[in-house]
């Protein structure tokens, strides 16, 4: 079958759920029996978001092959339940880097390098790769940012060209916009949508679908108006009010007939009836009244919850599996250092210390780990969270007062967490960490092995530092077990406390592999232990 393309553009403002909408649409198509691939095109100049602060960009999502990507890739994987790879995303930075290196090699034979055709050709080549490498029948492509941004112009131009090359019948443009409400009159407005569609049309693209987002219910008359002014078929104007539960979005789109309409417009017919029952069940489960437990998330970027997107989702998945509601309380680790915020930690039934970089707030995280160990509060440490758990143990159980990670104190006498050997000579920061999927052997009889119910797992990593093996025996003698090791036994991948209901830390990021219907075992273990504590 010819590859079909579904392009998602954004209008009016960003952050209105374009990624979630694209992901949910992908699910509806997969459910109809098609092999779907997803691609996110980010117009910024960074090569990847790996070097960007979470404040700028939210979480960095890591794929099996070690690609550091936009958090929307997380939505795609969770909704569609697929595993994506490097080909699923690229940025302006990558496009230019490729074109410039070709130019330096002399590949262009004296030509003048221009946005059209050289940059747009490279964009089209990379779009084509997604279908080629994955064998997908339908490629869902999301363009970051909003129409009208200077940076996104070459991308839109490339897609406009692509539409002519692959045939208009094989491409659809879905424009996701926002309908603001004027406070004084309570009136919802379509004008910004009209303007953004006009901007899109000025570059030669007419949308086939408009997904109109708003926080409140959207009157049908507004959809009529959008259809009329934007020259889009009425049934292809999809009103989407903000969903109470994220995972309801596929059901909302399905109810509006999006799955069937997309296929119809692509000249395809469903190969099977979509089975949305599991999602309906999931939503019904979410809606059921349940006992609430509190989990404190002690982090550094807590002002921006997008920085911990996958952690938050993984907690939700594990809560559902345990039949509880989780009140996720965000605590700034730097506050704990100033004796603030402890009432939140003390009121919690479990503590999570997520990943992070740099020394700000690190002592607060160590204090949180100490509290969890001493008070026997369930604790899950994710990457940095495992490292601080080890530093705390070294300082307060092994009496190595100065113990630290050499990330935070280069000259520490006791670098219980130290730079990995192969990291020592690295000078470039971008894409050089230990990244992506690595195998881990679980030690029999440990909490980790029990949680997984397996002896071998593969998990996603993103770090430079690791547990320093010269301290292993000391730690083990005093009650810490290294329950997950690399197959050669050389790298500590999971550490846990023996005399504790659940104090587990992983050097990898389990949150990246959690799915709504397949919650991650380590998170399920944490919530189970926290629920048990709340019950007592
Ligand atoms: N900064 C730590 C390291 O590089 C932890 C990284 C993380 O939490 N992802 O090892």
Short mmCIF file of C-alpha atoms and ligand atoms in Angstrom, two decimals:
data_model
loop_
_atom_site.label_atom_id
_atom_site.label_comp_id
_atom_site.label_asym_id
_atom_site.label_seq_id
_atom_site.Cartn_x
_atom_site.Cartn_y
_atom_site.Cartn_z
CA UNK A 1 0.00 0.00 0.00
CA UNK A 2 1.20 3.58 -0.70
CA UNK A 3 2.31 5.29 2.45
CA UNK A 4 -0.25 7.76 3.74
CA UNK A 5 0.62 10.86 5.72
CA UNK A 6 -1.21 12.72 8.43
CA UNK A 7 0.37 16.09 9.25
CA UNK A 8 -0.49 17.78 12.53
CA UNK A 9 0.12 21.53 12.69
CA UNK A 10 -0.65 23.90 15.54
CA UNK A 11 -2.40 27.24 15.43
CA UNK A 12 -2.99 30.21 17.78
CA UNK A 13 -0.89 29.01 20.74
CA UNK A 14 1.29 26.05 21.61
CA UNK A 15 0.75 23.61 24.50
CA UNK A 16 -2.88 22.88 23.66
CA UNK A 17 -2.39 19.15 23.28
CA UNK A 18 -1.31 18.71 19.67
CA UNK A 19 0.93 15.80 20.66
CA UNK A 20 -1.78 14.05 22.63
CA UNK A 21 -4.25 14.53 19.78
CA UNK A 22 -1.76 13.12 17.26
CA UNK A 23 -0.99 10.19 19.56
CA UNK A 24 -4.67 9.44 20.15
CA UNK A 25 -5.39 9.59 16.41
CA UNK A 26 -2.55 7.14 15.89
CA UNK A 27 -4.21 4.76 18.31
CA UNK A 28 -7.53 4.97 16.43
CA UNK A 29 -5.76 4.05 13.19
CA UNK A 30 -3.76 1.23 14.78
CA UNK A 31 -7.03 -0.08 16.20
CA UNK A 32 -8.38 -0.20 12.65
CA UNK A 33 -5.60 -2.55 11.65
CA UNK A 34 -2.98 -0.23 10.18
CA UNK A 35 0.73 -0.13 10.91
CA UNK A 36 1.35 3.37 12.21
CA UNK A 37 4.59 5.32 12.63
CA UNK A 38 4.93 8.66 14.33
CA UNK A 39 7.37 11.46 13.75
CA UNK A 40 7.90 14.70 15.62
CA UNK A 41 9.58 17.56 13.75
CA UNK A 42 10.95 20.21 16.06
CA UNK A 43 11.81 23.55 14.45
CA UNK A 44 14.36 24.69 17.06
CA UNK A 45 18.07 24.79 16.20
CA UNK A 46 19.26 22.46 18.96
CA UNK A 47 20.32 19.11 17.57
CA UNK A 48 18.14 17.42 20.19
CA UNK A 49 16.54 18.47 23.48
CA UNK A 50 19.22 16.56 25.41
CA UNK A 51 21.17 19.72 26.16
CA UNK A 52 18.11 21.83 27.00
CA UNK A 53 16.98 22.66 30.51
CA UNK A 54 13.72 20.99 31.53
CA UNK A 55 12.49 24.50 32.30
CA UNK A 56 12.80 25.28 28.60
CA UNK A 57 11.51 22.12 27.17
CA UNK A 58 9.98 19.86 29.80
CA UNK A 59 11.15 16.30 30.16
CA UNK A 60 13.69 14.73 27.82
CA UNK A 61 12.20 11.42 26.71
CA UNK A 62 14.64 8.61 25.91
CA UNK A 63 14.05 5.89 23.32
CA UNK A 64 15.41 2.34 23.12
CA UNK A 65 18.20 3.35 20.74
CA UNK A 66 19.25 6.18 23.01
CA UNK A 67 17.69 9.08 21.12
CA UNK A 68 16.98 11.99 23.48
CA UNK A 69 13.66 13.38 22.37
CA UNK A 70 10.71 15.60 22.98
CA UNK A 71 8.18 14.56 25.61
CA UNK A 72 5.53 14.13 22.92
CA UNK A 73 7.31 10.90 21.95
CA UNK A 74 6.26 9.69 25.38
CA UNK A 75 2.62 10.37 24.53
CA UNK A 76 2.98 8.47 21.26
CA UNK A 77 4.49 5.45 22.97
CA UNK A 78 1.96 5.42 25.80
CA UNK A 79 -1.14 5.90 23.67
CA UNK A 80 -0.23 3.73 20.71
CA UNK A 81 1.82 1.27 22.79
CA UNK A 82 4.71 1.23 20.34
CA UNK A 83 8.48 1.50 20.71
CA UNK A 84 9.93 4.35 18.70
CA UNK A 85 13.47 4.97 17.50
CA UNK A 86 15.72 7.80 16.43
CA UNK A 87 14.02 8.13 13.04
CA UNK A 88 10.86 9.24 14.86
CA UNK A 89 12.11 12.72 15.48
CA UNK A 90 14.34 15.41 14.04
CA UNK A 91 15.05 19.08 14.52
CA UNK A 92 16.15 22.02 12.41
CA UNK A 93 19.55 21.58 14.05
CA UNK A 94 19.90 18.05 12.65
CA UNK A 95 18.72 19.10 9.21
CA UNK A 96 21.22 21.95 8.99
CA UNK A 97 24.05 19.87 10.47
CA UNK A 98 23.51 17.27 7.73
CA UNK A 99 23.28 19.79 4.89
CA UNK A 100 26.32 21.74 6.10
CA UNK A 101 28.44 18.61 6.45
CA UNK A 102 27.50 17.60 2.89
CA UNK A 103 28.45 21.06 1.71
CA UNK A 104 31.83 20.79 3.45
CA UNK A 105 32.42 17.43 1.79
CA UNK A 106 31.77 19.09 -1.55
CA UNK A 107 28.70 16.99 -2.29
CA UNK A 108 26.83 19.93 -3.81
CA UNK A 109 29.43 20.41 -6.56
CA UNK A 110 29.71 24.16 -6.34
CA UNK A 111 26.03 24.90 -5.92
CA UNK A 112 24.63 27.63 -3.71
CA UNK A 113 22.98 26.03 -0.69
CA UNK A 114 19.51 27.39 -0.02
CA UNK A 115 16.52 26.72 2.20
CA UNK A 116 14.61 25.67 -0.90
CA UNK A 117 15.56 23.11 -2.19
CA UNK A 118 18.46 21.91 0.01
CA UNK A 119 16.94 22.26 3.46
CA UNK A 120 13.47 21.25 2.33
CA UNK A 121 14.90 18.21 0.50
CA UNK A 122 16.68 17.07 3.63
CA UNK A 123 13.43 17.47 5.59
CA UNK A 124 11.58 15.38 3.01
CA UNK A 125 14.30 12.73 3.04
CA UNK A 126 13.96 12.35 6.79
CA UNK A 127 10.17 12.23 6.62
CA UNK A 128 10.47 9.43 4.08
CA UNK A 129 12.85 7.51 6.35
CA UNK A 130 10.19 6.99 8.99
CA UNK A 131 8.01 5.01 6.62
CA UNK A 132 10.96 3.19 5.07
CA UNK A 133 12.57 2.08 8.30
CA UNK A 134 9.42 1.11 10.15
CA UNK A 135 7.38 -0.27 7.26
CA UNK A 136 4.49 1.89 8.42
CA UNK A 137 1.43 2.31 6.25
CA UNK A 138 0.35 5.55 7.85
CA UNK A 139 2.85 8.10 9.14
CA UNK A 140 1.63 10.60 11.69
CA UNK A 141 3.77 13.66 11.66
CA UNK A 142 3.62 16.43 14.22
CA UNK A 143 5.27 19.77 13.57
CA UNK A 144 6.32 21.46 16.79
CA UNK A 145 5.40 25.08 17.51
CA UNK A 146 2.65 27.03 15.81
CA UNK A 147 2.04 28.13 12.25
CA UNK A 148 3.57 31.57 11.75
CA UNK A 149 6.78 30.84 13.69
CA UNK A 150 9.82 31.77 11.61
CA UNK A 151 11.51 28.46 12.40
CA UNK A 152 8.68 26.26 11.22
CA UNK A 153 8.43 27.74 7.72
CA UNK A 154 10.88 25.36 5.99
CA UNK A 155 9.06 22.40 7.54
CA UNK A 156 5.67 23.53 6.29
CA UNK A 157 7.10 24.30 2.88
CA UNK A 158 8.67 20.83 2.73
CA UNK A 159 5.36 19.20 3.63
CA UNK A 160 3.56 21.27 1.04
CA UNK A 161 6.01 19.97 -1.58
CA UNK A 162 5.73 16.44 -0.24
CA UNK A 163 1.96 16.55 -0.63
CA UNK A 164 2.39 17.12 -4.36
CA UNK A 165 5.06 14.46 -4.66
CA UNK A 166 3.17 11.68 -2.91
CA UNK A 167 -0.25 12.81 -4.15
CA UNK A 168 -2.88 14.87 -2.41
CA UNK A 169 -5.03 11.80 -1.89
CA UNK A 170 -2.31 10.38 0.35
CA UNK A 171 -1.93 13.35 2.71
CA UNK A 172 -4.10 15.07 5.23
CA UNK A 173 -3.39 18.21 7.19
CA UNK A 174 -4.87 18.38 10.67
CA UNK A 175 -4.70 21.81 12.25
CA UNK A 176 -5.06 21.95 16.04
CA UNK A 177 -6.10 25.36 17.34
CA UNK A 178 -7.31 27.08 20.47
CA UNK A 179 -10.58 28.94 21.04
CA UNK A 180 -10.06 31.61 23.68
CA UNK A 181 -12.91 32.81 25.88
CA UNK A 182 -13.27 36.50 26.65
CA UNK A 183 -13.65 36.88 30.40
CA UNK A 184 -15.96 39.89 30.40
CA UNK A 185 -18.59 38.38 28.12
CA UNK A 186 -17.86 34.68 28.52
CA UNK A 187 -17.82 34.46 24.76
CA UNK A 188 -15.74 31.84 22.96
CA UNK A 189 -13.91 33.17 19.92
CA UNK A 190 -13.04 31.56 16.59
CA UNK A 191 -11.20 34.53 15.10
CA UNK A 192 -7.67 33.43 16.10
CA UNK A 193 -8.41 30.07 14.47
CA UNK A 194 -9.51 31.83 11.31
CA UNK A 195 -6.30 33.86 11.30
CA UNK A 196 -4.07 30.86 11.80
CA UNK A 197 -5.81 28.99 9.00
CA UNK A 198 -5.33 32.06 6.82
CA UNK A 199 -1.61 31.97 7.68
CA UNK A 200 -1.48 28.29 6.73
CA UNK A 201 -3.27 28.94 3.44
CA UNK A 202 -0.90 31.78 2.62
CA UNK A 203 1.84 29.17 2.36
CA UNK A 204 -0.29 26.94 0.20
CA UNK A 205 -1.71 24.53 2.75
CA UNK A 206 -5.43 24.16 3.38
CA UNK A 207 -6.23 22.04 6.39
CA UNK A 208 -8.46 19.00 5.92
CA UNK A 209 -9.33 18.83 9.61
CA UNK A 210 -9.54 21.42 12.32
CA UNK A 211 -9.39 20.27 15.89
CA UNK A 212 -10.67 23.16 17.94
CA UNK A 213 -9.50 23.01 21.54
CA UNK A 214 -10.93 24.89 24.50
CA UNK A 215 -11.21 24.33 28.22
CA UNK A 216 -15.01 24.43 28.15
CA UNK A 217 -17.65 22.74 26.00
CA UNK A 218 -17.70 24.14 22.47
CA UNK A 219 -21.01 25.06 20.90
CA UNK A 220 -21.80 23.40 17.55
CA UNK A 221 -22.53 26.82 16.09
CA UNK A 222 -18.86 27.68 16.54
CA UNK A 223 -17.91 24.59 14.56
CA UNK A 224 -20.28 25.73 11.79
CA UNK A 225 -18.58 29.09 11.79
CA UNK A 226 -15.08 27.57 11.65
CA UNK A 227 -16.16 25.29 8.80
CA UNK A 228 -17.55 28.22 6.85
CA UNK A 229 -14.71 30.68 7.38
CA UNK A 230 -11.89 28.17 7.12
CA UNK A 231 -13.24 26.22 4.18
CA UNK A 232 -13.21 22.90 5.98
CA UNK A 233 -15.97 20.32 5.80
CA UNK A 234 -18.28 20.63 8.81
CA UNK A 235 -17.81 17.02 9.93
CA UNK A 236 -14.06 17.60 9.86
CA UNK A 237 -14.24 20.36 12.44
CA UNK A 238 -13.77 18.52 15.70
CA UNK A 239 -14.54 20.35 18.95
CA UNK A 240 -12.33 19.10 21.77
CA UNK A 241 -12.81 20.46 25.23
CA UNK A 242 -10.07 19.76 27.75
CA UNK A 243 -10.40 16.19 28.96
CA UNK A 244 -10.65 15.54 32.67
CA UNK A 245 -8.49 12.48 32.12
CA UNK A 246 -5.78 12.48 29.47
CA UNK A 247 -6.55 8.93 28.36
CA UNK A 248 -10.08 9.96 27.48
CA UNK A 249 -8.86 11.83 24.40
CA UNK A 250 -8.92 8.76 22.08
CA UNK A 251 -12.48 8.05 23.16
CA UNK A 252 -13.53 11.64 22.54
CA UNK A 253 -12.00 11.58 19.05
CA UNK A 254 -13.55 8.20 18.33
CA UNK A 255 -16.96 9.49 19.38
CA UNK A 256 -16.62 12.35 16.90
CA UNK A 257 -15.86 9.82 14.18
CA UNK A 258 -12.27 10.94 13.61
CA UNK A 259 -10.90 7.43 13.00
CA UNK A 260 -13.38 6.61 10.24
CA UNK A 261 -13.27 10.07 8.70
CA UNK A 262 -9.47 10.04 8.44
CA UNK A 263 -9.59 6.67 6.66
CA UNK A 264 -12.37 7.83 4.36
CA UNK A 265 -10.40 10.91 3.36
CA UNK A 266 -7.32 8.78 2.74
CA UNK A 267 -9.33 6.41 0.58
CA UNK A 268 -8.89 3.51 3.02
CA UNK A 269 -11.33 1.32 4.83
CA UNK A 270 -10.92 -0.17 8.27
CA UNK A 271 -9.48 -3.70 8.32
CA UNK A 272 -11.01 -4.41 11.68
CA UNK A 273 -13.45 -2.91 14.10
CA UNK A 274 -11.62 -0.77 16.61
CA UNK A 275 -11.76 -2.18 20.10
CA UNK A 276 -11.91 0.75 22.46
CA UNK A 277 -13.24 -1.37 25.35
CA UNK A 278 -9.93 -1.44 27.25
CA UNK A 279 -9.82 2.37 27.14
CA UNK A 280 -13.44 2.65 28.23
CA UNK A 281 -12.66 0.31 31.10
CA UNK A 282 -9.60 2.32 31.99
CA UNK A 283 -11.60 5.55 32.13
CA UNK A 284 -14.36 3.89 34.17
CA UNK A 285 -11.66 2.70 36.59
CA UNK A 286 -10.21 6.21 36.80
CA UNK A 287 -13.66 7.64 37.56
CA UNK A 288 -14.47 5.14 40.32
CA UNK A 289 -14.15 6.64 43.78
CA UNK A 290 -11.04 5.19 45.40
CA UNK A 291 -9.05 5.74 48.57
CA UNK A 292 -6.40 8.41 48.13
CA UNK A 293 -2.78 8.05 49.09
CA UNK A 294 -0.18 10.76 48.91
CA UNK A 295 3.17 10.47 47.18
CA UNK A 296 5.74 13.23 47.58
CA UNK A 297 7.78 13.91 44.48
CA UNK A 298 10.96 15.57 45.68
CA UNK A 299 12.45 17.25 42.64
CA UNK A 300 14.17 20.27 41.33
CA UNK A 301 12.00 21.41 38.45
CA UNK A 302 8.71 21.12 40.31
CA UNK A 303 7.42 24.50 39.12
CA UNK A 304 7.10 22.95 35.69
CA UNK A 305 5.30 19.64 35.97
CA UNK A 306 6.05 18.84 32.32
CA UNK A 307 9.62 18.26 33.48
CA UNK A 308 8.41 15.04 35.11
CA UNK A 309 5.76 14.08 32.57
CA UNK A 310 6.58 10.37 32.35
CA UNK A 311 7.03 10.03 36.11
CA UNK A 312 3.60 11.52 36.65
CA UNK A 313 2.04 9.21 34.08
CA UNK A 314 3.83 6.16 35.48
CA UNK A 315 2.47 7.00 38.95
CA UNK A 316 -1.04 7.25 37.52
CA UNK A 317 -0.71 3.88 35.78
CA UNK A 318 0.56 2.20 38.94
CA UNK A 319 -2.14 3.84 41.07
CA UNK A 320 -4.85 2.45 38.80
CA UNK A 321 -3.32 -1.00 39.02
CA UNK A 322 -3.45 -0.74 42.81
CA UNK A 323 -7.00 0.64 42.95
CA UNK A 324 -6.00 3.90 44.60
CA UNK A 325 -6.03 7.56 43.74
CA UNK A 326 -2.66 9.24 44.10
CA UNK A 327 -2.31 12.77 45.29
CA UNK A 328 1.10 13.59 43.84
CA UNK A 329 2.56 16.33 46.02
CA UNK A 330 5.39 18.29 44.44
CA UNK A 331 8.16 19.27 46.81
CA UNK A 332 11.08 21.46 45.92
CA UNK A 333 14.18 19.70 47.21
CA UNK A 334 15.94 23.01 47.87
CA UNK A 335 13.08 23.92 50.25
CA UNK A 336 13.81 20.86 52.38
CA UNK A 337 17.33 22.19 52.89
CA UNK A 338 15.80 25.35 54.38
CA UNK A 339 13.48 23.37 56.63
CA UNK A 340 10.52 24.13 54.43
CA UNK A 341 8.07 21.72 52.83
CA UNK A 342 8.65 18.92 55.33
CA UNK A 343 4.96 18.83 56.29
CA UNK A 344 4.24 17.63 52.74
CA UNK A 345 6.87 14.89 52.90
CA UNK A 346 5.71 13.86 56.37
CA UNK A 347 2.09 13.62 55.24
CA UNK A 348 3.03 11.33 52.35
CA UNK A 349 2.84 7.53 52.22
CA UNK A 350 5.66 7.31 49.71
CA UNK A 351 8.50 9.34 48.28
CA UNK A 352 9.85 9.55 44.75
CA UNK A 353 13.16 11.22 43.96
CA UNK A 354 13.32 11.57 40.18
CA UNK A 355 16.26 12.11 37.86
CA UNK A 356 18.23 15.30 37.61
CA UNK A 357 21.52 17.00 36.92
CA UNK A 358 23.64 19.54 38.76
CA UNK A 359 24.06 20.25 42.43
CA UNK A 360 21.14 22.56 43.14
CA UNK A 361 18.78 20.96 45.64
CA UNK A 362 20.86 17.82 45.95
CA UNK A 363 21.23 17.99 49.75
CA UNK A 364 17.45 18.27 50.04
CA UNK A 365 17.06 15.07 48.06
CA UNK A 366 19.58 13.35 50.31
CA UNK A 367 17.56 14.50 53.34
CA UNK A 368 14.40 13.09 51.76
CA UNK A 369 16.15 9.75 51.22
CA UNK A 370 17.32 9.73 54.84
CA UNK A 371 13.81 10.45 56.04
CA UNK A 372 12.40 7.62 53.90
CA UNK A 373 15.04 5.16 55.16
CA UNK A 374 14.74 6.03 58.83
CA UNK A 375 10.95 6.28 58.92
CA UNK A 376 10.56 3.25 56.67
CA UNK A 377 8.52 5.20 54.16
CA UNK A 378 8.30 3.55 50.72
CA UNK A 379 10.79 5.19 48.37
CA UNK A 380 11.51 4.94 44.68
CA UNK A 381 14.66 6.57 43.34
CA UNK A 382 14.92 7.17 39.61
CA UNK A 383 18.49 7.49 38.33
CA UNK A 384 19.69 10.45 40.40
CA UNK A 385 17.16 9.24 43.00
CA UNK A 386 19.08 5.97 43.27
CA UNK A 387 22.37 7.82 43.49
CA UNK A 388 21.23 10.04 46.38
CA UNK A 389 19.86 6.98 48.14
CA UNK A 390 23.38 5.49 48.02
CA UNK A 391 25.09 8.72 49.08
CA UNK A 392 22.73 9.02 52.04
CA UNK A 393 23.36 5.41 53.04
CA UNK A 394 27.11 5.93 52.85
CA UNK A 395 27.00 9.06 54.98
CA UNK A 396 24.60 7.95 57.66
CA UNK A 397 24.85 4.17 57.81
CA UNK A 398 28.47 3.57 56.79
CA UNK A 399 29.58 6.77 58.57
CA UNK A 400 31.47 7.98 55.52
CA UNK A 401 30.61 11.54 56.39
CA UNK A 402 31.93 13.13 53.23
CA UNK A 403 30.47 10.60 50.84
CA UNK A 404 29.07 12.15 47.70
CA UNK A 405 28.71 11.75 43.99
CA UNK A 406 31.71 13.16 42.18
CA UNK A 407 29.18 15.05 40.06
CA UNK A 408 28.58 17.31 43.07
CA UNK A 409 31.96 17.19 44.79
CA UNK A 410 34.84 16.41 42.49
CA UNK A 411 37.34 16.00 45.27
CA UNK A 412 35.19 13.99 47.65
CA UNK A 413 37.06 11.43 49.75
CA UNK A 414 34.30 8.92 49.18
CA UNK A 415 32.93 9.07 45.65
CA UNK A 416 30.33 6.34 46.16
CA UNK A 417 28.82 7.55 42.89
CA UNK A 418 31.46 8.23 40.32
CA UNK A 419 31.91 9.05 36.66
CA UNK A 420 31.73 5.96 34.49
CA UNK A 421 35.08 4.94 33.07
CA UNK A 422 34.10 5.52 29.45
CA UNK A 423 32.76 8.97 30.35
CA UNK A 424 36.10 10.33 31.58
CA UNK A 425 37.49 11.41 28.25
CA UNK A 426 34.25 12.92 26.95
CA UNK A 427 34.21 16.66 26.39
CA UNK A 428 31.05 17.16 24.29
CA UNK A 429 27.86 17.31 26.33
CA UNK A 430 25.32 16.49 23.60
CA UNK A 431 24.30 12.86 23.14
CA UNK A 432 27.26 11.44 25.03
CA UNK A 433 25.69 9.97 28.17
CA UNK A 434 24.98 6.29 28.69
CA UNK A 435 21.76 6.37 26.71
CA UNK A 436 19.04 3.95 25.76
CA UNK A 437 18.16 0.35 26.43
CA UNK A 438 20.53 -1.86 28.46
CA UNK A 439 19.97 -5.32 29.90
CA UNK A 440 19.76 -5.91 33.62
CA UNK A 441 19.88 -9.21 35.53
CA UNK A 442 17.73 -9.34 38.63
CA UNK A 443 19.05 -11.10 41.70
CA UNK A 444 16.81 -13.85 43.07
CA UNK A 445 14.82 -13.20 46.21
CA UNK A 446 15.00 -9.41 46.00
CA UNK A 447 12.16 -6.90 46.02
CA UNK A 448 13.06 -5.89 42.49
CA UNK A 449 12.86 -9.46 41.20
CA UNK A 450 9.55 -9.93 43.00
CA UNK A 451 8.16 -6.70 41.55
CA UNK A 452 9.11 -7.66 38.00
CA UNK A 453 8.37 -11.36 38.34
CA UNK A 454 11.29 -11.87 35.98
CA UNK A 455 15.02 -12.47 36.07
CA UNK A 456 16.05 -10.37 33.10
CA UNK A 457 14.78 -6.94 32.04
CA UNK A 458 15.80 -4.22 29.59
CA UNK A 459 15.47 -0.63 30.68
CA UNK A 460 16.24 2.85 29.35
CA UNK A 461 19.16 4.86 30.70
CA UNK A 462 20.34 8.46 30.63
CA UNK A 463 23.26 9.19 32.95
CA UNK A 464 27.02 9.71 33.23
CA UNK A 465 27.61 8.57 36.78
CA UNK A 466 27.20 5.17 38.40
CA UNK A 467 27.66 3.30 41.63
CA UNK A 468 31.35 2.97 42.53
CA UNK A 469 32.10 -0.75 42.84
CA UNK A 470 34.88 -0.30 45.38
CA UNK A 471 32.13 0.34 47.94
CA UNK A 472 29.92 -2.60 47.08
CA UNK A 473 30.94 -4.95 49.92
CA UNK A 474 30.69 -2.22 52.53
CA UNK A 475 27.17 -1.38 51.42
CA UNK A 476 26.13 -5.02 51.29
CA UNK A 477 27.45 -5.72 54.78
CA UNK A 478 25.27 -2.96 56.18
CA UNK A 479 22.04 -3.96 54.51
CA UNK A 480 21.89 -2.75 50.96
CA UNK A 481 21.35 -5.25 48.17
CA UNK A 482 22.29 -4.65 44.58
CA UNK A 483 19.32 -6.40 43.13
CA UNK A 484 19.88 -5.47 39.49
CA UNK A 485 23.24 -5.76 37.73
CA UNK A 486 24.46 -5.53 34.17
CA UNK A 487 24.94 -9.05 32.72
CA UNK A 488 28.71 -8.85 33.28
CA UNK A 489 28.03 -7.90 36.89
CA UNK A 490 30.02 -4.71 36.57
CA UNK A 491 27.31 -2.05 36.77
CA UNK A 492 24.82 -1.57 39.57
CA UNK A 493 21.44 -1.02 37.93
CA UNK A 494 19.14 -1.45 40.94
CA UNK A 495 19.85 -0.97 44.64
CA UNK A 496 17.46 -1.75 47.48
CA UNK A 497 17.42 -1.74 51.25
CA UNK A 498 16.94 -5.05 53.02
CA UNK A 499 15.30 -3.94 56.22
CA UNK A 500 12.70 -1.67 54.74
CA UNK A 501 9.21 -2.13 53.26
CA UNK A 502 10.28 -0.72 49.86
CA UNK A 503 13.32 1.40 49.31
CA UNK A 504 14.37 0.79 45.74
CA UNK A 505 16.45 2.88 43.38
CA UNK A 506 17.17 2.23 39.74
CA UNK A 507 20.03 3.65 37.72
CA UNK A 508 17.70 3.56 34.71
CA UNK A 509 14.43 5.39 34.12
CA UNK A 510 11.55 2.93 34.51
CA UNK A 511 9.03 5.73 33.87
CA UNK A 512 9.82 5.70 30.15
CA UNK A 513 8.40 2.21 29.68
CA UNK A 514 5.23 2.49 31.74
CA UNK A 515 1.97 2.27 29.82
CA UNK A 516 -1.60 2.95 30.96
CA UNK A 517 -2.48 -0.70 30.44
CA UNK A 518 0.99 -2.04 31.38
CA UNK A 519 2.06 -0.18 34.51
CA UNK A 520 5.75 -0.42 35.35
CA UNK A 521 6.53 -3.04 38.03
CA UNK A 522 8.80 -0.77 40.09
CA UNK A 523 6.10 1.90 40.28
CA UNK A 524 3.45 -0.71 41.04
CA UNK A 525 5.71 -1.93 43.86
CA UNK A 526 6.05 1.57 45.29
CA UNK A 527 2.33 2.30 45.22
CA UNK A 528 1.53 -1.11 46.71
CA UNK A 529 3.90 -0.46 49.61
CA UNK A 530 2.56 3.08 50.06
CA UNK A 531 -1.01 1.81 50.05
CA UNK A 532 -0.04 -0.73 52.70
CA UNK A 533 1.49 2.01 54.81
CA UNK A 534 -1.61 4.20 54.42
CA UNK A 535 -3.81 1.28 55.49
CA UNK A 536 -1.82 0.86 58.68
N1 LIG B 1 23.17 13.40 37.01
C1 LIG B 1 23.21 11.98 37.18
C2 LIG B 1 24.12 11.30 36.18
O1 LIG B 1 24.47 11.87 35.19
C3 LIG B 1 21.79 11.40 37.10
C4 LIG B 1 21.17 11.54 35.76
C5 LIG B 1 19.68 11.33 35.78
O2 LIG B 1 19.04 11.37 36.82
N2 LIG B 1 19.10 11.11 34.64
O3 LIG B 1 24.49 10.18 36.37
#
